[in-house]
XYZ file of C-alpha atoms in Angstrom:
695
model
C -0.213 0.271 0.319
C 1.652 3.806 -1.021
C 1.415 5.628 2.176
C 0.626 9.846 2.275
C 1.481 12.526 4.817
C -1.361 15.270 4.562
C -0.262 19.415 5.001
C -2.862 21.753 5.430
C -2.220 25.402 5.586
C -4.932 27.770 6.232
C -4.936 31.846 4.743
C -6.058 34.540 4.941
C -7.021 34.281 0.954
C -6.483 29.914 0.238
C -6.333 27.747 1.925
C -3.911 25.498 0.846
C -3.932 21.468 0.670
C -0.972 19.316 -0.613
C -0.485 15.113 -0.319
C 3.027 14.110 -0.140
C 4.308 9.519 -1.457
C 7.068 8.310 0.046
C 8.665 9.171 -3.227
C 8.921 12.659 -3.200
C 5.820 13.158 -5.628
C 3.147 16.076 -4.376
C -0.550 16.185 -5.365
C -1.946 19.521 -4.351
C -5.333 21.325 -3.981
C -5.965 25.236 -3.573
C -9.161 26.121 -2.738
C -10.673 29.712 -1.215
C -10.852 29.883 2.673
C -14.230 29.882 4.537
C -13.483 32.394 6.527
C -17.378 31.100 9.050
C -16.058 27.960 9.601
C -12.559 27.568 8.082
C -12.674 23.945 8.950
C -15.622 23.502 5.329
C -12.770 25.792 3.449
C -10.971 21.453 4.554
C -13.549 18.872 4.352
C -13.952 20.453 0.826
C -10.356 20.206 -0.622
C -9.431 16.922 1.156
C -12.707 15.197 -0.332
C -11.918 17.398 -4.218
C -8.115 16.254 -3.433
C -8.696 12.850 -3.145
C -11.778 12.033 -5.891
C -9.096 13.784 -8.086
C -5.432 11.836 -7.346
C -7.585 8.378 -6.706
C -5.884 8.886 -3.105
C -7.483 6.234 -0.124
C -8.179 7.895 3.058
C -6.927 4.843 4.759
C -3.157 5.662 2.698
C -2.871 8.711 4.843
C -0.466 8.327 7.459
C 0.079 11.385 9.030
C -1.287 14.426 9.057
C 0.043 18.335 9.635
C -2.491 21.423 10.188
C -1.156 25.281 9.568
C -3.876 27.321 11.118
C -4.860 30.818 11.847
C -8.074 30.395 13.841
C -5.777 31.582 16.902
C -4.946 34.762 15.128
C -7.961 36.037 13.491
C -9.925 34.679 17.230
C -7.908 37.864 18.466
C -8.218 40.451 15.708
C -11.586 39.824 15.224
C -12.570 39.992 18.785
C -14.632 36.546 18.638
C -13.269 34.733 21.039
C -15.312 34.020 24.168
C -16.292 36.059 27.812
C -13.527 35.636 29.639
C -12.979 36.837 33.527
C -9.137 37.222 35.191
C -8.882 36.453 38.903
C -6.208 37.528 40.541
C -4.538 39.086 43.470
C -5.733 42.063 45.472
C -4.517 44.767 44.273
C -3.897 44.348 40.597
C -6.786 44.338 38.339
C -5.655 46.466 36.375
C -2.148 45.171 35.534
C -4.347 44.663 32.123
C -5.036 47.805 31.363
C -1.680 49.239 32.183
C 0.382 47.256 30.332
C 3.853 48.397 29.530
C 4.376 51.905 28.387
C 5.501 51.270 24.959
C 3.623 52.954 21.300
C 4.102 51.267 18.204
C 4.988 55.177 16.495
C 6.840 57.182 19.495
C 4.713 60.642 18.732
C 1.286 59.489 17.628
C -0.872 61.268 20.699
C -3.837 59.452 18.631
C -2.223 55.917 19.276
C -4.275 54.182 22.556
C -3.655 50.822 23.545
C -6.412 47.748 22.050
C -9.022 47.739 24.814
C -7.931 45.051 27.481
C -9.445 41.045 26.191
C -10.848 41.048 29.540
C -13.829 43.885 30.533
C -13.086 45.566 34.381
C -16.378 44.521 35.206
C -15.087 40.575 34.692
C -11.856 41.462 36.524
C -11.894 39.997 40.124
C -9.170 40.078 42.634
C -8.411 38.149 46.357
C -6.574 38.174 49.186
C -3.450 36.672 48.747
C -0.183 36.762 48.394
C 3.028 34.533 47.679
C 6.137 36.584 48.224
C 9.295 36.554 45.615
C 10.853 33.676 47.563
C 8.212 31.178 46.936
C 6.336 31.445 50.447
C 2.814 32.388 51.818
C 2.602 35.518 53.226
C -0.590 35.734 52.837
C -3.572 32.662 52.397
C -6.255 32.828 49.808
C -9.245 34.300 51.291
C -11.883 31.813 50.293
C -14.354 33.381 51.736
C -13.565 36.514 48.557
C -13.090 33.447 46.528
C -16.787 32.320 47.271
C -18.305 35.402 46.955
C -16.048 36.388 43.640
C -17.080 31.946 42.116
C -20.564 33.383 42.695
C -19.795 36.581 40.676
C -18.888 35.019 37.744
C -21.740 32.233 36.889
C -24.085 34.817 37.389
C -22.260 36.702 34.734
C -22.494 33.542 32.832
C -18.759 33.519 31.559
C -17.346 30.692 29.673
C -13.293 31.078 30.815
C -11.508 32.054 33.773
C -8.194 33.076 33.279
C -5.813 32.790 36.825
C -3.012 35.126 37.399
C -1.913 35.614 40.647
C 2.190 37.842 41.622
C 4.722 35.232 41.763
C 2.737 32.065 41.286
C 5.858 31.384 38.614
C 7.762 30.508 41.896
C 4.781 28.933 44.709
C 1.652 27.249 42.246
C 0.145 26.624 45.247
C -2.364 29.237 45.311
C -2.863 28.776 41.792
C -4.074 25.841 42.054
C -6.244 25.696 44.976
C -8.136 28.733 43.177
C -8.031 25.987 39.923
C -9.367 23.196 41.516
C -12.448 25.642 42.985
C -13.144 26.343 40.270
C -13.439 23.574 38.082
C -15.565 21.714 40.994
C -18.163 24.504 41.479
C -18.262 25.910 37.543
C -17.648 22.591 35.144
C -17.550 23.262 31.900
C -16.101 27.081 32.422
C -12.405 26.324 30.928
C -9.807 27.483 33.176
C -6.055 28.419 32.356
C -3.259 29.283 35.524
C -0.574 31.334 34.905
C 1.422 28.387 36.674
C 1.047 25.678 34.668
C 0.635 27.609 31.032
C 4.001 30.195 31.455
C 5.299 29.565 34.609
C 7.304 32.879 34.579
C 8.435 36.170 36.123
C 6.946 39.234 35.243
C 2.785 40.117 36.183
C 1.750 41.702 32.767
C 3.318 39.320 30.270
C 2.257 36.499 32.375
C -1.534 37.544 33.052
C -1.702 39.119 29.027
C -0.618 35.607 28.532
C -2.796 33.601 29.961
C -5.670 36.070 29.449
C -5.179 35.845 25.468
C -5.174 31.918 26.064
C -8.199 32.222 27.565
C -10.010 33.462 25.883
C -9.331 31.673 21.691
C -9.130 28.633 24.146
C -12.017 27.390 23.834
C -12.421 28.560 20.075
C -9.569 26.863 19.403
C -10.893 23.327 21.128
C -14.131 23.975 19.375
C -12.376 24.278 15.770
C -9.935 21.368 15.981
C -12.708 18.466 17.375
C -14.984 20.183 14.307
C -12.266 19.916 11.686
C -11.193 16.139 13.313
C -15.301 15.043 12.763
C -15.030 16.329 9.447
C -12.190 14.115 8.663
C -13.318 11.644 9.945
C -15.995 11.424 8.546
C -14.074 11.472 5.631
C -12.165 8.415 6.417
C -8.726 10.101 7.460
C -7.757 8.512 11.382
C -4.129 9.359 11.855
C -3.895 11.857 14.597
C -4.221 16.138 14.073
C -0.915 17.797 14.766
C -0.953 21.380 14.927
C 2.088 23.842 13.704
C 3.380 25.316 16.638
C 4.630 28.996 16.619
C 7.894 27.663 17.518
C 8.864 25.580 14.333
C 7.353 22.428 16.091
C 3.983 20.197 15.781
C 2.290 19.888 18.426
C -0.940 16.945 18.843
C -4.004 18.598 18.661
C -5.624 18.182 22.366
C -2.919 19.828 23.740
C -2.819 22.688 20.925
C -6.242 23.049 21.677
C -5.432 23.477 25.765
C -2.644 26.564 24.820
C -3.427 27.374 21.507
C -1.069 30.301 23.280
C 1.580 28.037 21.488
C 0.217 28.146 17.759
C -0.533 31.488 16.898
C 2.006 32.529 14.707
C 1.379 28.801 13.365
C 0.960 29.385 9.927
C 3.808 31.630 9.710
C 6.275 29.311 11.018
C 5.660 26.456 8.277
C 7.313 28.203 5.972
C 10.258 28.865 7.801
C 10.640 25.590 8.569
C 10.291 24.703 5.618
C 12.852 26.557 3.837
C 15.613 25.952 7.033
C 15.209 22.445 6.123
C 15.340 23.105 2.097
C 18.415 24.987 2.792
C 20.210 21.662 4.339
C 19.109 19.586 2.314
C 20.762 21.953 -0.619
C 23.896 22.073 1.638
C 23.222 26.695 2.783
C 22.801 27.546 6.031
C 22.055 30.966 4.894
C 19.361 32.632 3.186
C 16.660 35.575 3.319
C 13.566 33.512 3.822
C 10.563 35.011 1.992
C 6.657 34.230 1.635
C 4.074 36.228 0.208
C 0.336 35.168 0.043
C -2.926 37.141 -0.266
C -2.782 39.396 2.942
C 0.399 39.452 4.394
C 3.684 39.116 3.778
C 6.326 37.640 5.840
C 10.032 37.556 5.769
C 12.824 35.772 8.412
C 16.671 35.430 7.856
C 17.909 31.046 8.247
C 21.382 31.782 9.143
C 24.025 28.991 10.504
C 21.744 26.597 9.876
C 19.221 27.839 12.325
C 15.847 30.416 13.059
C 16.488 32.776 15.171
C 13.750 32.488 17.754
C 12.112 35.547 20.181
C 10.376 34.303 23.546
C 7.926 36.232 23.209
C 5.379 38.132 20.526
C 2.482 40.654 20.411
C -0.998 39.483 18.239
C -3.842 42.081 17.629
C -1.249 45.272 16.766
C -0.984 47.224 13.792
C 0.032 44.505 10.641
C 1.241 47.325 8.647
C 4.602 47.360 11.029
C 4.979 43.811 11.557
C 5.117 42.086 14.961
C 9.092 42.352 15.399
C 9.335 45.772 14.242
C 7.433 47.432 16.366
C 5.796 46.845 20.505
C 3.202 47.888 22.280
C -0.102 47.701 19.343
C -1.155 44.228 19.900
C -1.605 41.852 22.778
C 1.958 40.104 23.954
C 1.867 36.642 25.036
C 5.078 34.808 26.535
C 5.053 32.264 23.513
C 8.765 31.573 22.198
C 7.928 32.479 18.522
C 10.245 31.924 15.200
C 11.908 35.802 14.730
C 9.350 36.891 12.199
C 8.618 40.073 10.545
C 4.977 40.319 8.706
C 3.527 43.248 6.832
C 0.468 44.084 4.953
C 1.028 43.554 1.645
C -0.481 40.794 0.104
C -2.034 40.041 -3.488
C -5.047 40.909 -1.617
C -4.073 44.171 -0.352
C -6.075 46.969 -1.261
C -5.270 50.481 -3.660
C -6.699 53.424 -2.319
C -6.250 56.966 -2.447
C -5.464 58.703 1.331
C -6.179 62.504 2.123
C -3.296 63.692 0.243
C -4.490 62.299 -2.759
C -1.223 59.644 -2.637
C -1.888 55.613 -3.478
C -1.220 53.544 -0.707
C -1.164 50.207 -0.766
C -2.642 48.008 2.229
C -2.438 47.103 5.043
C -6.873 46.220 4.207
C -7.074 43.565 2.087
C -9.730 42.112 0.353
C -8.855 38.234 1.422
C -11.347 35.794 0.840
C -14.495 37.380 0.433
C -14.817 39.168 -1.786
C -11.469 38.627 -2.701
C -9.541 40.804 -6.016
C -11.913 42.716 -7.862
C -10.586 40.044 -10.926
C -12.035 36.811 -8.674
C -15.557 38.386 -9.365
C -16.888 37.798 -5.936
C -17.631 40.714 -5.051
C -14.543 42.592 -5.036
C -15.347 46.582 -5.869
C -11.789 47.746 -4.952
C -8.307 47.247 -6.742
C -5.687 45.497 -5.436
C -1.966 43.857 -5.617
C -3.414 41.176 -7.770
C -5.541 43.129 -10.056
C -2.669 45.367 -10.790
C -0.426 42.312 -11.751
C -3.464 40.939 -13.903
C -2.961 44.337 -15.853
C 0.492 44.391 -16.124
C 0.461 40.850 -17.776
C 2.133 39.088 -14.478
C -0.502 37.149 -14.446
C -2.168 34.679 -16.611
C -5.834 36.718 -17.607
C -7.698 34.112 -17.838
C -7.850 31.949 -14.854
C -5.565 30.964 -11.679
C -5.379 27.381 -10.073
C -5.388 25.787 -13.151
C -8.346 27.134 -14.242
C -10.420 26.424 -11.141
C -10.685 30.399 -10.368
C -12.066 32.361 -13.134
C -11.041 35.648 -13.587
C -12.993 38.677 -14.682
C -10.602 41.505 -16.862
C -12.965 43.263 -18.045
C -13.986 44.598 -14.198
C -10.018 44.520 -12.441
C -9.109 47.319 -14.898
C -12.254 48.897 -14.955
C -12.146 49.742 -11.108
C -8.058 50.482 -11.159
C -9.095 53.248 -14.259
C -11.441 54.589 -11.669
C -8.134 54.949 -8.875
C -6.083 56.432 -12.121
C -8.173 58.678 -12.688
C -7.765 60.189 -9.979
C -4.688 60.713 -9.995
C -4.672 61.750 -13.385
C -2.314 58.884 -14.637
C -2.856 56.560 -17.296
C -3.852 52.643 -16.154
C -0.155 51.208 -16.368
C 1.762 53.647 -14.850
C -1.214 53.494 -11.910
C -0.992 49.323 -11.717
C 3.250 49.567 -11.708
C 2.831 52.232 -8.865
C 0.880 49.773 -6.377
C 2.662 46.831 -7.538
C 6.333 49.325 -6.487
C 4.113 50.366 -3.211
C 3.825 46.921 -2.292
C 6.459 46.526 -3.114
C 8.168 49.541 -0.598
C 6.434 47.613 2.111
C 7.836 44.387 1.624
C 10.937 46.171 1.591
C 10.278 46.987 5.070
C 10.172 43.147 6.096
C 12.851 42.021 4.608
C 15.114 44.544 5.366
C 14.582 44.902 9.367
C 15.922 40.984 9.272
C 18.515 41.191 7.537
C 20.260 44.835 6.850
C 19.003 46.268 9.743
C 21.086 43.771 12.012
C 23.881 43.849 10.508
C 24.055 41.088 7.613
C 24.813 42.308 3.986
C 21.744 40.677 1.695
C 24.380 40.368 -0.604
C 25.848 37.891 1.019
C 22.401 35.414 1.259
C 20.274 33.995 -1.420
C 16.488 34.545 -1.180
C 14.144 31.952 -0.996
C 11.058 32.870 -2.702
C 7.518 31.490 -1.747
C 4.040 31.849 -1.345
C 1.181 32.388 -4.084
C 2.327 35.919 -5.250
C 5.888 35.796 -4.258
C 7.741 34.906 -7.012
C 5.733 37.307 -8.712
C 7.644 40.339 -7.273
C 11.023 39.289 -5.184
C 13.009 39.474 -8.730
C 12.749 43.632 -8.085
C 12.905 42.457 -4.380
C 16.378 41.085 -4.533
C 17.384 43.624 -7.302
C 16.430 46.241 -3.750
C 18.258 43.941 -1.865
C 21.451 43.254 -3.471
C 21.204 39.402 -3.440
C 22.858 37.660 -5.487
C 20.787 34.137 -6.568
C 16.681 33.824 -6.085
C 15.483 30.293 -4.573
C 11.829 29.615 -5.595
C 10.746 26.165 -4.146
C 8.143 23.290 -6.276
C 4.685 23.918 -5.287
C 6.347 27.371 -3.724
C 2.430 29.297 -3.665
C 1.492 26.185 -0.952
C 5.003 25.412 0.542
C 3.413 26.066 4.282
C 1.391 22.959 4.183
C 5.160 21.339 2.605
C 6.817 22.729 5.141
C 4.292 21.312 7.479
C 5.554 18.059 6.186
C 8.931 18.779 7.379
C 8.710 19.929 10.610
C 9.270 17.616 13.743
C 6.776 16.921 17.092
C 8.193 18.991 19.898
C 6.908 19.520 23.137
C 8.139 22.616 25.604
C 8.301 22.611 29.473
C 9.302 25.853 30.766
C 9.932 27.076 33.939
C 11.656 30.247 35.516
C 15.015 29.566 37.130
C 16.168 33.781 38.127
C 19.332 34.010 39.144
C 22.508 35.708 38.396
C 25.515 33.735 37.481
C 27.414 35.247 40.081
C 25.299 34.150 42.606
C 23.644 30.917 41.151
C 22.768 27.925 42.893
C 24.652 25.124 40.602
C 22.093 22.089 42.311
C 18.934 23.626 41.600
C 20.180 24.641 38.331
C 21.099 21.860 37.645
C 17.618 19.610 39.786
C 15.274 22.343 37.517
C 17.181 21.708 34.139
C 17.114 18.387 35.070
C 13.035 18.165 35.817
C 12.069 20.174 32.664
C 14.113 17.553 30.627
C 12.164 14.607 32.468
C 9.347 16.190 31.748
C 9.225 17.281 27.983
C 10.787 13.522 27.758
C 7.697 12.044 29.055
C 5.542 14.173 26.884
C 7.689 13.210 23.667
C 7.295 9.314 25.095
C 3.241 9.818 25.373
C 2.706 10.885 21.862
C 3.861 7.397 21.541
C 7.716 7.414 20.097
C 10.304 5.119 21.578
C 13.371 6.099 23.326
C 15.485 5.685 20.466
C 13.573 8.755 18.963
C 13.776 10.705 21.495
C 15.678 14.018 21.812
C 16.217 16.676 24.747
C 17.329 19.726 24.216
C 17.954 23.243 26.590
C 17.195 26.984 26.036
C 17.688 29.468 28.152
C 16.634 33.097 28.251
C 19.273 35.521 29.208
C 20.180 38.922 29.551
C 21.990 41.283 31.837
C 21.456 42.084 34.835
C 19.195 44.784 35.031
C 18.160 44.937 31.388
C 14.518 44.320 30.300
C 15.189 41.959 27.003
C 16.077 38.557 26.577
C 17.883 36.419 24.367
C 16.742 32.740 23.786
C 19.756 30.824 23.314
C 20.269 26.739 23.547
C 22.789 25.464 26.173
C 24.024 22.301 26.992
C 21.963 19.887 28.719
C 23.018 19.668 32.238
C 24.772 18.676 35.128
C 26.211 22.338 34.953
C 29.908 23.640 36.501
C 31.478 26.582 37.367
C 33.195 25.507 33.278
C 30.064 24.945 31.851
C 28.629 27.806 33.198
C 31.213 30.212 31.514
C 31.028 28.990 28.286
C 27.153 29.353 28.183
C 28.303 33.525 29.738
C 30.711 33.486 26.693
C 28.250 31.732 24.328
C 25.600 34.275 25.384
C 28.441 38.003 25.493
C 29.162 36.875 21.240
C 24.913 36.343 20.539
C 24.660 39.935 22.691
C 27.370 41.148 19.799
C 25.924 39.802 16.889
C 22.131 40.998 17.934
C 22.588 44.491 19.114
C 26.294 45.641 18.798
C 27.859 45.392 21.924
C 28.829 42.624 24.802
C 29.511 43.814 28.199
C 32.504 41.637 30.174
C 32.127 43.460 33.110
C 28.083 42.919 33.480
C 26.760 39.843 35.307
C 24.190 37.667 32.908
C 21.219 35.617 34.458
C 19.201 33.636 33.343
C 15.451 34.675 33.363
C 13.929 31.237 32.151
C 15.411 27.916 30.964
C 13.658 25.269 28.769
C 13.466 22.064 27.341
C 12.272 20.804 24.361
C 11.725 17.593 23.787
C 11.064 16.121 20.184
C 9.650 12.824 18.134
C 12.021 12.055 15.710
C 10.081 10.261 12.696
C 11.703 6.730 11.306
C 9.527 8.148 8.267
C 12.311 10.542 6.544
C 10.986 14.460 6.979
C 12.238 15.535 3.373
C 12.066 14.030 0.424
C 15.423 13.829 -2.194
C 13.371 15.497 -4.635
C 9.980 16.737 -4.618
C 8.106 16.312 -7.968
C 4.794 18.430 -9.025
C 2.879 16.086 -12.108
C 2.503 19.178 -14.244
C -1.544 19.840 -15.740
C -1.986 21.842 -18.693
C 1.049 22.779 -20.976
C 2.032 26.346 -20.683
C 2.733 27.874 -23.922
C 2.475 30.439 -26.120
C 3.012 34.609 -24.386
C 1.875 37.601 -23.678
C 2.898 40.939 -22.941
C 4.180 42.202 -19.622
C 5.564 45.458 -18.410
C 8.379 45.712 -17.007
C 8.935 49.803 -15.804
C 10.262 52.951 -17.490
C 13.483 51.103 -18.304
C 12.122 48.076 -20.875
C 8.141 48.806 -20.868
C 6.067 46.305 -22.969
C 8.349 43.313 -23.562
C 6.201 40.281 -25.158
C 7.244 37.248 -22.549
C 7.120 33.285 -22.814
C 5.080 31.435 -21.096
C 6.663 28.020 -19.657
C 5.981 25.484 -17.622
C 8.361 24.482 -14.618
C 9.620 21.740 -16.547
C 10.329 23.588 -19.333
C 13.428 24.863 -17.279
C 17.064 22.902 -17.049
C 19.835 23.116 -15.644
C 21.324 25.451 -18.324
C 21.125 29.121 -17.849
C 17.758 30.658 -19.574
C 17.805 34.243 -19.775
C 14.844 36.473 -18.572
C 12.144 37.813 -19.175
C 10.395 34.359 -18.408
C 7.100 33.915 -17.201
C 6.594 30.711 -15.723
C 3.124 29.349 -15.040
C 2.157 26.763 -12.207
C -1.165 25.570 -10.694
C -0.361 27.312 -7.665
C 1.507 30.254 -8.975
C 3.907 32.567 -11.257
C 6.881 32.804 -11.516
C 8.043 36.308 -13.041
C 11.812 36.177 -13.997
C 12.517 39.552 -15.280
C 15.295 40.585 -17.793
C 17.581 41.411 -16.222
C 17.794 37.829 -14.531
C 18.287 34.304 -15.757
C 16.696 31.120 -14.534
C 17.720 26.911 -14.585
C 15.908 24.134 -12.429
C 18.185 22.569 -9.863
C 17.917 19.043 -8.749
C 15.240 19.088 -6.638
C 13.280 21.004 -9.026
C 13.539 24.630 -7.825
C 14.518 27.139 -9.851
C 17.233 29.499 -9.305
C 17.537 33.062 -10.628
C 20.741 35.064 -10.951
C 21.405 38.201 -12.482
C 22.984 37.897 -16.490
C 24.054 41.950 -15.685
C 26.227 42.092 -12.669
């Protein structure tokens, strides 16, 4: 019997589905997302893919999923009614938050409203000291009154976050027991179970976000599993985490903060693993979809991690490029810069009469005007259609017909307002979208002191190949790589990831005062917990890998760096080595090191991985070609080249010999535009490799 692995990635516009067999043959399906119930589009797409390929449901042995459901629930404020129970005197921690704003001199900026209304923020007299001692026992009478008020308010979930509970969870555990006993059916999240880390606002915010979306994700995963079982797919559902590992759905549903950046992480993992396979350890990763564009960097074979992220903030600025605009979440996250510039980003005229692009997006419904599903505002996709970059008749193998006449009419309207011709307006939209995406690309490369000219640019996503040549020229990147199934590469990247479990514990000790015995005990306990979680997923002892990480900083600093550390036991010599590793990382990140300052642990972590018996990456990925691509069409390449009659080809028409641009490579899931100053070839893994011809 043939065996297949199934990857499903939900985007703001499309849902991407891939089936990968043992020989690296990829079957795929791209379908418009269904925002009212994302699981519906998944069921429809999987059924269609199985029917058209003849693959049987019982032949699927693995299922990985990347989802934006958690993110969307926060951004759209569609979570559940949440109450917060915290220590007396700390009711307004969520309201006070951090003294940060995304734009320094924006007097009109307002923090997002807390996810818990003030009337549902309750306090209880109790106190644990910073050393973990009970200073004031829980006032049970006050707690019972809070329970009654939660019942009367019909809350769906409760977040519990007491001061210093990260040191001693005794009070939170007692309250959790009472709440679950007296309020059955109400979801309860304890900060000490979720993120036992220092910083009361950050821990409170994280606990509240988890409580707010947990019932939403639980219902979603239940619906999705039921739909898949109706098809006959009975393998466990795994969900991509923000840190690049996959997690069983039952765990992800309980702790959804770990899957908030699920979708973007999959593409980065795919790029990093593909780079390792091809023998290059450095690349800039660029993913442009229908709603946003994402960028990150892989250096020395690894992507960088951030100990926290913000969600629900200003997508136009990106999560890592600004802070203070969203809800903070203390969850390890691949460091990704994101901007609101995708194929569905809307072009509009501002109050000064200038043209802007995004961050508002037409999304899947109604989508760009050319999709003919009710869209009325011109988008980047409409501009690219006018410029000749994408097929004028249909996308996704002919399944999505385009209405060019409507698209041209909306572009003409905005061109008239700008007193320009339509081509100049369309190319302007294209270039402005590029400028927005350059912010993300620069933030992960040159703004970190890294020279983009030393990094190839790996581009994927449905629109990545259309824009990549101009972006690479602006960055100075010498080479571009577009992987097979580029428009579905995040779905493919899901299948390259390993199962991962994270165990976290606060360990707030400077190195010059550290208690080595307690440090070794803390890490050894975490290692055992992480390995037990991997064993629970069915991995044999020789298929388990457990590694340690730590958030470290100089004493007095506010920002910590997450770095791998050796497994215990530690002695003084080992700590000195860790201190030197931190100093080098600090120098690379911030441009200096302070050897006279003491280094301290903030948080220690153990990551348990389950190593699959099936190789994560095949030797080669082959995508069966659909309709033969032939002919020419005119495409516009700016003032320097104007309209050029451009050959339309398939990926298989390329080989190891370089073919000069301009070329347009059309595929089922994406389009790659090889501009006149570039040439393209195909490598042994079926990647399109582009290099400059005039350099």
